[in-house]
Amino acid sequence: MHDDLIARARTWQAEDPDPETRDELAKLIDAGDLTELSARFSGTLQFGTAGLRGELGAGPMRMNRSVVIRAAAGLAAYLKNHGHGTGTVVIGYDARHKSADFAHDTAAVMTGAGLTAVVLPRPLPTPVLAFAVRHLGAVAGVEVTASHNPPRDNGYKVYLGDGSQIVPPADAEIAAEIQAVTTLHDVPRPDAGWETLDDTVLEAYLARTDAVLAPGSPRTARTVYTAMHGVGRDTLLAAFARAGFPTPALVAEQADPDPDFPTVAFPNPEEPGAMDLAFAKARETDPDLIIANDPDADRCAAAVKDNGAWRMLRGDEVGSLLAAHLVRRGATGVFAESIVSSSLLGRIAEQAGLPYEETLTGFKWIARVDGLRYGYEEALGYCVDPDGVRDKDGITAALLITELASVLKEEGRTLLDLLDDLAVEHGLHATDQLAVRVQDLSVIARAMRKLREHPPAELAGLPVTKAEDLTQGTDRLPPTDGLRYTLTGARVIVRPSGTEPKLKCYLEVVVPVADHTALPAARATAAGLLTTIKQDLSAAAGI
């Protein structure tokens, strides 16, 4: 076993094109560090519907140039098998460690396979790549990003020619082609032959951002903006300038791309502490709204002043606000969301006489809804221009929420006033999440098994009227690893995260509200129920 492990590590090392990871592996081999070598050679990083994502480092269980070259070769083979052997593949990347290297390796592999490779000019938001796939008529797109994962991670996201992320069975077919790459020596990688684009595609994307706003709408809301050390700043500032909004006040410490994300524990606006610098800037400048992007700018967070203190709006709150805004503007088409998002969207759509769809978690599903006009997911993802970007887009979502804040400002109202109106009209839809980050993935499997074997009969005293194991699929949804409990006046969904070592539980309670004066009591009731559901669910899952 020991000799076999060392032999596999040496074979991998001999093929590795990156001196850094070759050196890393050499040190592990010389030190005879079998524990670390086992961790890196215990299998291969699995290519799934989120593409690849993992920690940077040497070996097949880490993100590195060898793994990326194999992934690119597998994707190229898949495209050729499907009759796209001479098509264009467009490649984008963020500002994380190794992102530019992974993008250029992908371009070299595509060129060597006979495809036409084009690379975005510099680190840019993921939605610009998603836009470029459709805009250029490409057969596929690749975005090198780990979104809001920790600094030591990177990832590889694949879009097909319709401009949306891959779904089964494409992921399994690409994975099989990756598996078939036995040695990197079989993968041609010329030194040139691909094109690095100029700013024409970015300009075309920016020209479309104007279209998400209503002609002649007020553009007066003042904002504080943080790019969270990512790539959003320049594109967002350009979009805001084109739209005629006041220039956002920047959170200077987080404005420049920095792959080490020095000011945050996790570069995700939802994580505790991530917005502290933005709140400090807001206390200085007193804006109408705080806007944050995650590092690849496909997500958008908003924060508002609530009783004198700044607070983040939940993804579901922003999702409902944008829906109400689009309805008021006369939008037509399908409103869609994933099953873990608030059921309030369905109520808003129903009242407006608009079709509504629920999908599995992830924009790869939301973006595929026929006739989509607006889609959102509670994890701060909003698709407000599906004809341009068939994915979540933190730039256009920021424009739309700032337009809404401007409209309300002209009426002497705020985003919180509109949320109150929606609660009175449709009931208070309060959501929360119980997320457990683990070192050992077996903890998640155990919790899921426990809930399957002993499903709770009630949570917070509310009877469970329906318990669904989503691995079986439903009449509306394909199978997925998840559990859904419908309660009297509440809903709970439990699922393992697709991109992080987390078990996620999504909670929603709906409390009827007679009028605006009843809102404080309804909020207190909802908060109490959510707290107790969390406790009861933790006990039932053994976490």
mmCIF file of N, CA, C and O in Angstrom, residues 284-352:
data_model
loop_
_atom_site.group_PDB
_atom_site.id
_atom_site.type_symbol
_atom_site.label_atom_id
_atom_site.label_comp_id
_atom_site.label_asym_id
_atom_site.label_seq_id
_atom_site.Cartn_x
_atom_site.Cartn_y
_atom_site.Cartn_z
ATOM 1 N N GLU A 284 -20.725 56.298 8.352
ATOM 2 C CA GLU A 284 -19.997 57.518 7.963
ATOM 3 C C GLU A 284 -20.773 58.338 6.927
ATOM 4 O O GLU A 284 -20.812 59.554 6.986
ATOM 5 N N THR A 285 -21.371 57.651 5.934
ATOM 6 C CA THR A 285 -21.903 58.355 4.749
ATOM 7 C C THR A 285 -23.424 58.424 4.688
ATOM 8 O O THR A 285 -23.972 59.108 3.824
ATOM 9 N N ASP A 286 -24.112 57.669 5.576
ATOM 10 C CA ASP A 286 -25.578 57.668 5.636
ATOM 11 C C ASP A 286 -26.257 57.507 4.267
ATOM 12 O O ASP A 286 -27.033 58.366 3.838
ATOM 13 N N PRO A 287 -26.011 56.377 3.581
ATOM 14 C CA PRO A 287 -26.655 56.140 2.284
ATOM 15 C C PRO A 287 -28.092 55.637 2.460
ATOM 16 O O PRO A 287 -28.555 55.441 3.581
ATOM 17 N N ASP A 288 -28.773 55.420 1.343
ATOM 18 C CA ASP A 288 -30.117 54.818 1.393
ATOM 19 C C ASP A 288 -30.038 53.298 1.471
ATOM 20 O O ASP A 288 -31.010 52.646 1.870
ATOM 21 N N LEU A 289 -28.894 52.761 1.081
ATOM 22 C CA LEU A 289 -28.809 51.316 0.838
ATOM 23 C C LEU A 289 -27.343 50.901 0.816
ATOM 24 O O LEU A 289 -26.486 51.667 0.356
ATOM 25 N N ILE A 290 -27.051 49.695 1.322
ATOM 26 C CA ILE A 290 -25.719 49.091 1.123
ATOM 27 C C ILE A 290 -25.885 47.958 0.122
ATOM 28 O O ILE A 290 -26.819 47.163 0.215
ATOM 29 N N ILE A 291 -24.965 47.897 -0.826
ATOM 30 C CA ILE A 291 -24.946 46.817 -1.820
ATOM 31 C C ILE A 291 -23.631 46.049 -1.656
ATOM 32 O O ILE A 291 -22.570 46.673 -1.512
ATOM 33 N N ALA A 292 -23.694 44.726 -1.670
ATOM 34 C CA ALA A 292 -22.473 43.909 -1.637
ATOM 35 C C ALA A 292 -22.561 42.848 -2.724
ATOM 36 O O ALA A 292 -23.634 42.295 -2.969
ATOM 37 N N ASN A 293 -21.438 42.591 -3.359
ATOM 38 C CA ASN A 293 -21.323 41.416 -4.227
ATOM 39 C C ASN A 293 -20.465 40.383 -3.526
ATOM 40 O O ASN A 293 -19.656 40.715 -2.657
ATOM 41 N N ASP A 294 -20.617 39.117 -3.909
ATOM 42 C CA ASP A 294 -19.639 38.119 -3.476
ATOM 43 C C ASP A 294 -18.436 38.226 -4.424
ATOM 44 O O ASP A 294 -18.459 39.024 -5.370
ATOM 45 N N PRO A 295 -17.357 37.474 -4.194
ATOM 46 C CA PRO A 295 -16.128 37.718 -4.959
ATOM 47 C C PRO A 295 -16.233 37.575 -6.482
ATOM 48 O O PRO A 295 -15.504 38.250 -7.205
ATOM 49 N N ASP A 296 -17.135 36.722 -7.001
ATOM 50 C CA ASP A 296 -17.247 36.650 -8.468
ATOM 51 C C ASP A 296 -18.466 37.421 -8.973
ATOM 52 O O ASP A 296 -18.798 37.373 -10.156
ATOM 53 N N ALA A 297 -19.111 38.156 -8.053
ATOM 54 C CA ALA A 297 -20.170 39.130 -8.383
ATOM 55 C C ALA A 297 -21.386 38.517 -9.066
ATOM 56 O O ALA A 297 -22.096 39.197 -9.795
ATOM 57 N N ASP A 298 -21.648 37.233 -8.817
ATOM 58 C CA ASP A 298 -22.918 36.695 -9.336
ATOM 59 C C ASP A 298 -24.016 36.780 -8.278
ATOM 60 O O ASP A 298 -25.182 36.602 -8.581
ATOM 61 N N ARG A 299 -23.643 37.085 -7.029
ATOM 62 C CA ARG A 299 -24.639 37.275 -5.970
ATOM 63 C C ARG A 299 -24.657 38.732 -5.543
ATOM 64 O O ARG A 299 -23.657 39.432 -5.655
ATOM 65 N N CYS A 300 -25.799 39.139 -5.014
ATOM 66 C CA CYS A 300 -25.952 40.525 -4.570
ATOM 67 C C CYS A 300 -26.642 40.526 -3.211
ATOM 68 O O CYS A 300 -27.668 39.878 -3.035
ATOM 69 N N ALA A 301 -26.034 41.237 -2.271
ATOM 70 C CA ALA A 301 -26.649 41.409 -0.952
ATOM 71 C C ALA A 301 -27.029 42.867 -0.791
ATOM 72 O O ALA A 301 -26.408 43.749 -1.377
ATOM 73 N N ALA A 302 -28.057 43.111 0.013
ATOM 74 C CA ALA A 302 -28.462 44.486 0.296
ATOM 75 C C ALA A 302 -28.674 44.622 1.801
ATOM 76 O O ALA A 302 -29.121 43.685 2.467
ATOM 77 N N ALA A 303 -28.324 45.790 2.313
ATOM 78 C CA ALA A 303 -28.555 46.073 3.732
ATOM 79 C C ALA A 303 -29.242 47.426 3.847
ATOM 80 O O ALA A 303 -29.045 48.311 3.003
ATOM 81 N N VAL A 304 -30.074 47.551 4.887
ATOM 82 C CA VAL A 304 -30.873 48.773 5.077
ATOM 83 C C VAL A 304 -30.785 49.223 6.528
ATOM 84 O O VAL A 304 -30.391 48.455 7.407
ATOM 85 N N LYS A 305 -31.179 50.457 6.751
ATOM 86 C CA LYS A 305 -31.210 50.992 8.114
ATOM 87 C C LYS A 305 -32.550 50.603 8.731
ATOM 88 O O LYS A 305 -33.607 50.886 8.175
ATOM 89 N N ASP A 306 -32.465 49.945 9.881
ATOM 90 C CA ASP A 306 -33.663 49.458 10.552
ATOM 91 C C ASP A 306 -33.601 49.942 12.004
ATOM 92 O O ASP A 306 -32.737 49.498 12.764
ATOM 93 N N ASN A 307 -34.489 50.889 12.365
ATOM 94 C CA ASN A 307 -34.450 51.471 13.720
ATOM 95 C C ASN A 307 -33.068 51.997 14.080
ATOM 96 O O ASN A 307 -32.538 51.719 15.166
ATOM 97 N N GLY A 308 -32.452 52.683 13.120
ATOM 98 C CA GLY A 308 -31.175 53.343 13.396
ATOM 99 C C GLY A 308 -29.940 52.485 13.235
ATOM 100 O O GLY A 308 -28.828 52.991 13.221
ATOM 101 N N ALA A 309 -30.105 51.151 13.105
ATOM 102 C CA ALA A 309 -28.941 50.261 12.925
ATOM 103 C C ALA A 309 -29.018 49.589 11.553
ATOM 104 O O ALA A 309 -30.114 49.344 11.037
ATOM 105 N N TRP A 310 -27.859 49.310 10.985
ATOM 106 C CA TRP A 310 -27.844 48.668 9.665
ATOM 107 C C TRP A 310 -28.023 47.169 9.797
ATOM 108 O O TRP A 310 -27.451 46.547 10.690
ATOM 109 N N ARG A 311 -28.839 46.591 8.915
ATOM 110 C CA ARG A 311 -28.975 45.137 8.910
ATOM 111 C C ARG A 311 -29.076 44.616 7.487
ATOM 112 O O ARG A 311 -29.591 45.277 6.587
ATOM 113 N N MET A 312 -28.553 43.408 7.310
ATOM 114 C CA MET A 312 -28.651 42.737 6.019
ATOM 115 C C MET A 312 -30.085 42.306 5.772
ATOM 116 O O MET A 312 -30.743 41.783 6.674
ATOM 117 N N LEU A 313 -30.569 42.507 4.568
ATOM 118 C CA LEU A 313 -31.830 41.884 4.180
ATOM 119 C C LEU A 313 -31.545 40.423 3.850
ATOM 120 O O LEU A 313 -30.498 40.097 3.285
ATOM 121 N N ARG A 314 -32.459 39.557 4.204
ATOM 122 C CA ARG A 314 -32.304 38.148 3.824
ATOM 123 C C ARG A 314 -32.489 38.031 2.305
ATOM 124 O O ARG A 314 -33.182 38.860 1.690
ATOM 125 N N GLY A 315 -31.908 36.988 1.736
ATOM 126 C CA GLY A 315 -32.070 36.761 0.302
ATOM 127 C C GLY A 315 -33.534 36.684 -0.095
ATOM 128 O O GLY A 315 -33.941 37.179 -1.154
ATOM 129 N N ASP A 316 -34.346 36.070 0.771
ATOM 130 C CA ASP A 316 -35.777 35.964 0.480
ATOM 131 C C ASP A 316 -36.462 37.333 0.488
ATOM 132 O O ASP A 316 -37.406 37.573 -0.264
ATOM 133 N N GLU A 317 -35.997 38.233 1.353
ATOM 134 C CA GLU A 317 -36.587 39.580 1.397
ATOM 135 C C GLU A 317 -36.280 40.329 0.092
ATOM 136 O O GLU A 317 -37.169 40.930 -0.524
ATOM 137 N N VAL A 318 -35.019 40.283 -0.333
ATOM 138 C CA VAL A 318 -34.647 40.943 -1.594
ATOM 139 C C VAL A 318 -35.381 40.291 -2.765
ATOM 140 O O VAL A 318 -35.888 40.972 -3.665
ATOM 141 N N GLY A 319 -35.484 38.949 -2.722
ATOM 142 C CA GLY A 319 -36.184 38.234 -3.797
ATOM 143 C C GLY A 319 -37.628 38.676 -3.938
ATOM 144 O O GLY A 319 -38.123 38.882 -5.058
ATOM 145 N N SER A 320 -38.295 38.876 -2.816
ATOM 146 C CA SER A 320 -39.695 39.315 -2.838
ATOM 147 C C SER A 320 -39.815 40.777 -3.259
ATOM 148 O O SER A 320 -40.733 41.150 -4.000
ATOM 149 N N LEU A 321 -38.893 41.619 -2.773
ATOM 150 C CA LEU A 321 -38.909 43.043 -3.149
ATOM 151 C C LEU A 321 -38.744 43.213 -4.658
ATOM 152 O O LEU A 321 -39.477 43.982 -5.300
ATOM 153 N N LEU A 322 -37.785 42.484 -5.227
ATOM 154 C CA LEU A 322 -37.560 42.605 -6.681
ATOM 155 C C LEU A 322 -38.778 42.107 -7.453
ATOM 156 O O LEU A 322 -39.162 42.694 -8.469
ATOM 157 N N ALA A 323 -39.399 41.034 -6.958
ATOM 158 C CA ALA A 323 -40.597 40.510 -7.624
ATOM 159 C C ALA A 323 -41.721 41.548 -7.601
ATOM 160 O O ALA A 323 -42.369 41.818 -8.624
ATOM 161 N N ALA A 324 -41.949 42.148 -6.420
ATOM 162 C CA ALA A 324 -43.011 43.153 -6.292
ATOM 163 C C ALA A 324 -42.733 44.353 -7.208
ATOM 164 O O ALA A 324 -43.646 44.909 -7.826
ATOM 165 N N HIS A 325 -41.457 44.729 -7.302
ATOM 166 C CA HIS A 325 -41.051 45.843 -8.161
ATOM 167 C C HIS A 325 -41.334 45.532 -9.638
ATOM 168 O O HIS A 325 -41.893 46.349 -10.372
ATOM 169 N N LEU A 326 -40.973 44.314 -10.057
ATOM 170 C CA LEU A 326 -41.196 43.931 -11.464
ATOM 171 C C LEU A 326 -42.687 43.845 -11.777
ATOM 172 O O LEU A 326 -43.130 44.242 -12.859
ATOM 173 N N VAL A 327 -43.468 43.341 -10.817
ATOM 174 C CA VAL A 327 -44.929 43.279 -11.012
ATOM 175 C C VAL A 327 -45.489 44.693 -11.186
ATOM 176 O O VAL A 327 -46.273 44.960 -12.101
ATOM 177 N N ARG A 328 -45.046 45.586 -10.336
ATOM 178 C CA ARG A 328 -45.522 46.973 -10.405
ATOM 179 C C ARG A 328 -45.142 47.611 -11.744
ATOM 180 O O ARG A 328 -45.873 48.464 -12.266
ATOM 181 N N ARG A 329 -44.014 47.186 -12.294
ATOM 182 C CA ARG A 329 -43.575 47.710 -13.590
ATOM 183 C C ARG A 329 -44.261 47.020 -14.769
ATOM 184 O O ARG A 329 -43.961 47.316 -15.925
ATOM 185 N N GLY A 330 -45.136 46.047 -14.478
ATOM 186 C CA GLY A 330 -45.893 45.398 -15.549
ATOM 187 C C GLY A 330 -45.184 44.240 -16.218
ATOM 188 O O GLY A 330 -45.487 43.886 -17.361
ATOM 189 N N ALA A 331 -44.237 43.617 -15.506
ATOM 190 C CA ALA A 331 -43.505 42.479 -16.088
ATOM 191 C C ALA A 331 -44.452 41.329 -16.398
ATOM 192 O O ALA A 331 -45.428 41.100 -15.679
ATOM 193 N N THR A 332 -44.165 40.620 -17.487
ATOM 194 C CA THR A 332 -44.926 39.406 -17.811
ATOM 195 C C THR A 332 -43.942 38.257 -17.989
ATOM 196 O O THR A 332 -42.762 38.481 -18.198
ATOM 197 N N GLY A 333 -44.442 37.031 -17.923
ATOM 198 C CA GLY A 333 -43.565 35.862 -18.023
ATOM 199 C C GLY A 333 -43.568 35.105 -16.713
ATOM 200 O O GLY A 333 -44.278 35.463 -15.759
ATOM 201 N N VAL A 334 -42.776 34.039 -16.660
ATOM 202 C CA VAL A 334 -42.799 33.131 -15.510
ATOM 203 C C VAL A 334 -41.886 33.646 -14.405
ATOM 204 O O VAL A 334 -40.749 34.046 -14.645
ATOM 205 N N PHE A 335 -42.392 33.634 -13.169
ATOM 206 C CA PHE A 335 -41.572 33.893 -11.990
ATOM 207 C C PHE A 335 -41.186 32.523 -11.416
ATOM 208 O O PHE A 335 -42.045 31.660 -11.269
ATOM 209 N N ALA A 336 -39.898 32.338 -11.094
ATOM 210 C CA ALA A 336 -39.443 31.013 -10.642
ATOM 211 C C ALA A 336 -38.459 31.155 -9.493
ATOM 212 O O ALA A 336 -37.778 32.176 -9.355
ATOM 213 N N GLU A 337 -38.420 30.105 -8.683
ATOM 214 C CA GLU A 337 -37.466 30.066 -7.569
ATOM 215 C C GLU A 337 -37.199 28.604 -7.242
ATOM 216 O O GLU A 337 -37.908 27.702 -7.697
ATOM 217 N N SER A 338 -36.163 28.373 -6.436
ATOM 218 C CA SER A 338 -35.888 27.004 -6.014
ATOM 219 C C SER A 338 -36.730 26.666 -4.780
ATOM 220 O O SER A 338 -37.227 27.558 -4.096
ATOM 221 N N ILE A 339 -36.844 25.384 -4.500
ATOM 222 C CA ILE A 339 -37.715 24.911 -3.420
ATOM 223 C C ILE A 339 -37.280 25.400 -2.040
ATOM 224 O O ILE A 339 -38.068 25.401 -1.115
ATOM 225 N N VAL A 340 -35.999 25.833 -1.900
ATOM 226 C CA VAL A 340 -35.538 26.270 -0.575
ATOM 227 C C VAL A 340 -35.807 27.759 -0.338
ATOM 228 O O VAL A 340 -35.473 28.298 0.713
ATOM 229 N N SER A 341 -36.399 28.417 -1.322
ATOM 230 C CA SER A 341 -36.658 29.854 -1.196
ATOM 231 C C SER A 341 -38.084 30.097 -0.690
ATOM 232 O O SER A 341 -38.909 29.195 -0.676
ATOM 233 N N SER A 342 -38.371 31.347 -0.315
ATOM 234 C CA SER A 342 -39.653 31.651 0.345
ATOM 235 C C SER A 342 -40.848 31.462 -0.581
ATOM 236 O O SER A 342 -40.826 31.873 -1.733
ATOM 237 N N SER A 343 -41.926 30.892 -0.009
ATOM 238 C CA SER A 343 -43.148 30.681 -0.794
ATOM 239 C C SER A 343 -43.874 31.995 -1.096
ATOM 240 O O SER A 343 -44.863 32.014 -1.824
ATOM 241 N N LEU A 344 -43.366 33.104 -0.546
ATOM 242 C CA LEU A 344 -43.992 34.407 -0.811
ATOM 243 C C LEU A 344 -43.975 34.740 -2.303
ATOM 244 O O LEU A 344 -44.916 35.363 -2.816
ATOM 245 N N LEU A 345 -42.937 34.321 -3.020
ATOM 246 C CA LEU A 345 -42.872 34.620 -4.462
ATOM 247 C C LEU A 345 -44.094 34.055 -5.186
ATOM 248 O O LEU A 345 -44.673 34.708 -6.057
ATOM 249 N N GLY A 346 -44.499 32.841 -4.793
ATOM 250 C CA GLY A 346 -45.673 32.222 -5.411
ATOM 251 C C GLY A 346 -46.934 33.031 -5.171
ATOM 252 O O GLY A 346 -47.774 33.189 -6.055
ATOM 253 N N ARG A 347 -47.043 33.600 -3.977
ATOM 254 C CA ARG A 347 -48.228 34.413 -3.647
ATOM 255 C C ARG A 347 -48.241 35.708 -4.462
ATOM 256 O O ARG A 347 -49.286 36.146 -4.929
ATOM 257 N N ILE A 348 -47.062 36.326 -4.594
ATOM 258 C CA ILE A 348 -46.963 37.578 -5.370
ATOM 259 C C ILE A 348 -47.328 37.305 -6.834
ATOM 260 O O ILE A 348 -48.100 38.044 -7.442
ATOM 261 N N ALA A 349 -46.772 36.211 -7.379
ATOM 262 C CA ALA A 349 -47.041 35.865 -8.784
ATOM 263 C C ALA A 349 -48.526 35.552 -8.988
ATOM 264 O O ALA A 349 -49.157 36.027 -9.936
ATOM 265 N N GLU A 350 -49.091 34.782 -8.065
ATOM 266 C CA GLU A 350 -50.499 34.381 -8.182
ATOM 267 C C GLU A 350 -51.415 35.614 -8.185
ATOM 268 O O GLU A 350 -52.315 35.736 -9.017
ATOM 269 N N GLN A 351 -51.149 36.533 -7.262
ATOM 270 C CA GLN A 351 -51.993 37.722 -7.184
ATOM 271 C C GLN A 351 -51.886 38.569 -8.462
ATOM 272 O O GLN A 351 -52.854 39.205 -8.879
ATOM 273 N N ALA A 352 -50.688 38.536 -9.086
ATOM 274 C CA ALA A 352 -50.477 39.323 -10.313
ATOM 275 C C ALA A 352 -50.946 38.562 -11.559
ATOM 276 O O ALA A 352 -50.846 39.078 -12.676
#
